[in-house]
Amino acid sequence: MLDLLLILGFVVFNFLVVLVGYKLFGLRGLATTSVFFVLISNILVLKRVDVFGLAVPAGALAIGATFLITDIIGEFYSKEKAKQIVHITFFANIVWTLGLTFALYLPTHATDFSKNAMELLFTPLPRIALGGLIAFYVSQLIDVQLFHLLKNKFPNQLWIRNNGSTIVSQAIDTVLFLSIAFLGTLPFAVLGQMMIGMYSAKLMFAVLDTVIIYIIKHKKSNAEGVR
């Protein structure tokens, strides 16, 4: 029970970070939190969390917040702004990956005590980052396109466009990322379990994501009504 509460607490924390960033800094806050969650998920993916017996990469609990971000931007700003945030986050991910990879090859002083830990943590980084880059870029652009396609087709059904775009794009993100990052390094059974677990966690994100979007929309409608 405690483990489940910790997982839910982490998910709620991620959503709160997005909402606080949005409340304090608007679009810039969303851009900043998008970069943060993509970068931290590249590290957290190495940790596997037990969710109802399934091995779920902890990074899945962080990357899901980026889909909330693009949905907020798509709903309350524009498709162009949503794509711009995707490109900014993609660029930051490239810079971060190259910088960390380069740092691993810097000469080590005799007093250094972190070399082994850093190599253990970041040596798999290039392949993981490549998987993350490709999966993020492809799935996020599909999410943006599908969100607006559904928005035009079902203008009054927010839950359809929000859930529909997220469910499809998260499936693509999961398969692309885990295949590129771990195919050949993990048994197929383990990889398949990770895909199921990761996608299941993301479906939970999709439901919570929709609730939050409705809350934001309701508050905005009330604020506009007061004016």
CSV table of C-alpha atoms in Angstrom, one decimal, residues 39-168:
chain,number,residue,atom,x,y,z
A,39,LEU,CA,15.7,15.2,-19.2
A,40,ILE,CA,14.9,13.6,-15.8
A,41,SER,CA,13.1,10.7,-17.5
A,42,ASN,CA,16.3,9.8,-19.4
A,43,ILE,CA,17.9,9.0,-16.0
A,44,LEU,CA,14.8,7.6,-14.3
A,45,VAL,CA,14.2,5.1,-17.1
A,46,LEU,CA,17.1,3.0,-15.6
A,47,LYS,CA,15.1,2.4,-12.4
A,48,ARG,CA,12.3,-0.1,-12.7
A,49,VAL,CA,9.3,0.4,-10.4
A,50,ASP,CA,7.0,-2.4,-9.3
A,51,VAL,CA,3.4,-1.4,-10.3
A,52,PHE,CA,1.0,-4.2,-9.6
A,53,GLY,CA,3.7,-6.8,-10.3
A,54,LEU,CA,4.7,-5.1,-13.6
A,55,ALA,CA,8.2,-3.7,-14.2
A,56,VAL,CA,7.6,-0.1,-15.1
A,57,PRO,CA,10.5,2.3,-15.9
A,58,ALA,CA,10.3,5.2,-13.5
A,59,GLY,CA,10.9,7.5,-16.5
A,60,ALA,CA,7.4,6.6,-17.6
A,61,LEU,CA,6.0,8.3,-14.5
A,62,ALA,CA,7.9,11.5,-15.5
A,63,ILE,CA,7.6,11.6,-19.3
A,64,GLY,CA,3.8,11.4,-19.1
A,65,ALA,CA,3.7,15.0,-17.8
A,66,THR,CA,5.0,16.3,-21.1
A,67,PHE,CA,1.8,15.1,-22.8
A,68,LEU,CA,-0.2,17.1,-20.3
A,69,ILE,CA,1.9,20.1,-21.2
A,70,THR,CA,1.4,19.8,-25.0
A,71,ASP,CA,-2.3,19.3,-24.4
A,72,ILE,CA,-2.6,22.4,-22.3
A,73,ILE,CA,-0.8,24.4,-25.0
A,74,GLY,CA,-2.8,22.8,-27.8
A,75,GLU,CA,-6.1,23.6,-26.0
A,76,PHE,CA,-5.4,27.1,-24.7
A,77,TYR,CA,-2.7,28.4,-27.1
A,78,SER,CA,-2.3,27.0,-30.6
A,79,LYS,CA,-0.9,24.0,-32.6
A,80,GLU,CA,2.1,26.2,-33.6
A,81,LYS,CA,3.0,26.9,-30.0
A,82,ALA,CA,2.7,23.3,-29.1
A,83,LYS,CA,5.1,22.3,-31.9
A,84,GLN,CA,7.5,25.1,-30.8
A,85,ILE,CA,7.6,23.6,-27.3
A,86,VAL,CA,8.3,20.2,-28.8
A,87,HIS,CA,11.2,21.6,-30.8
A,88,ILE,CA,12.6,23.5,-27.8
A,89,THR,CA,12.5,20.3,-25.6
A,90,PHE,CA,14.1,18.3,-28.4
A,91,PHE,CA,17.0,20.7,-28.8
A,92,ALA,CA,17.6,20.8,-25.0
A,93,ASN,CA,17.6,17.0,-24.9
A,94,ILE,CA,20.3,16.9,-27.7
A,95,VAL,CA,22.5,19.5,-25.9
A,96,TRP,CA,22.1,17.7,-22.5
A,97,THR,CA,23.0,14.3,-24.0
A,98,LEU,CA,26.1,15.6,-25.9
A,99,GLY,CA,27.3,17.5,-22.8
A,100,LEU,CA,27.0,14.5,-20.5
A,101,THR,CA,28.6,12.2,-22.9
A,102,PHE,CA,31.5,14.6,-23.5
A,103,ALA,CA,31.9,15.0,-19.7
A,104,LEU,CA,32.4,11.3,-19.2
A,105,TYR,CA,35.6,11.5,-21.3
A,106,LEU,CA,37.2,14.4,-19.4
A,107,PRO,CA,40.4,13.5,-17.6
A,108,THR,CA,39.7,12.2,-14.0
A,109,HIS,CA,41.7,13.5,-11.0
A,110,ALA,CA,43.1,11.1,-8.5
A,111,THR,CA,40.8,12.5,-5.8
A,112,ASP,CA,37.6,11.9,-7.8
A,113,PHE,CA,35.2,9.5,-6.2
A,114,SER,CA,32.2,9.7,-8.6
A,115,LYS,CA,33.8,8.3,-11.8
A,116,ASN,CA,32.5,4.7,-11.4
A,117,ALA,CA,29.0,5.8,-10.4
A,118,MET,CA,28.8,8.3,-13.2
A,119,GLU,CA,30.0,5.7,-15.8
A,120,LEU,CA,27.5,3.2,-14.5
A,121,LEU,CA,24.7,5.7,-14.7
A,122,PHE,CA,25.5,7.5,-17.9
A,123,THR,CA,27.4,5.0,-20.1
A,124,PRO,CA,24.0,3.6,-21.5
A,125,LEU,CA,23.0,7.2,-22.0
A,126,PRO,CA,23.7,7.7,-25.7
A,127,ARG,CA,21.4,4.8,-26.7
A,128,ILE,CA,18.7,5.6,-24.2
A,129,ALA,CA,18.9,9.3,-25.2
A,130,LEU,CA,18.6,8.4,-28.9
A,131,GLY,CA,15.6,6.3,-28.1
A,132,GLY,CA,14.2,9.1,-26.0
A,133,LEU,CA,14.9,11.7,-28.7
A,134,ILE,CA,13.3,9.8,-31.5
A,135,ALA,CA,10.3,8.6,-29.4
A,136,PHE,CA,9.6,12.0,-27.9
A,137,TYR,CA,9.9,13.9,-31.2
A,138,VAL,CA,7.7,11.5,-33.2
A,139,SER,CA,5.1,10.8,-30.5
A,140,GLN,CA,4.8,14.5,-29.5
A,141,LEU,CA,4.2,15.7,-33.0
A,142,ILE,CA,1.7,13.0,-33.6
A,143,ASP,CA,0.0,14.0,-30.3
A,144,VAL,CA,-0.2,17.6,-31.4
A,145,GLN,CA,-1.5,16.8,-34.9
A,146,LEU,CA,-4.1,14.3,-33.6
A,147,PHE,CA,-5.2,16.6,-30.8
A,148,HIS,CA,-6.1,19.3,-33.3
A,149,LEU,CA,-7.6,16.9,-35.8
A,150,LEU,CA,-9.9,15.6,-33.1
A,151,LYS,CA,-10.5,19.2,-31.8
A,152,ASN,CA,-11.8,20.2,-35.3
A,153,LYS,CA,-13.9,17.0,-35.6
A,154,PHE,CA,-15.3,17.1,-32.0
A,155,PRO,CA,-15.1,20.7,-30.8
A,156,ASN,CA,-17.3,20.2,-27.8
A,157,GLN,CA,-15.8,16.9,-26.6
A,158,LEU,CA,-12.6,17.8,-24.8
A,159,TRP,CA,-12.2,14.3,-23.4
A,160,ILE,CA,-12.2,12.7,-26.8
A,161,ARG,CA,-9.3,14.8,-28.2
A,162,ASN,CA,-7.4,14.8,-25.0
A,163,ASN,CA,-7.6,11.0,-24.4
A,164,GLY,CA,-7.6,10.0,-28.0
A,165,SER,CA,-4.4,11.9,-28.8
A,166,THR,CA,-2.6,10.9,-25.6
A,167,ILE,CA,-3.5,7.2,-25.8
A,168,VAL,CA,-2.3,6.8,-29.4
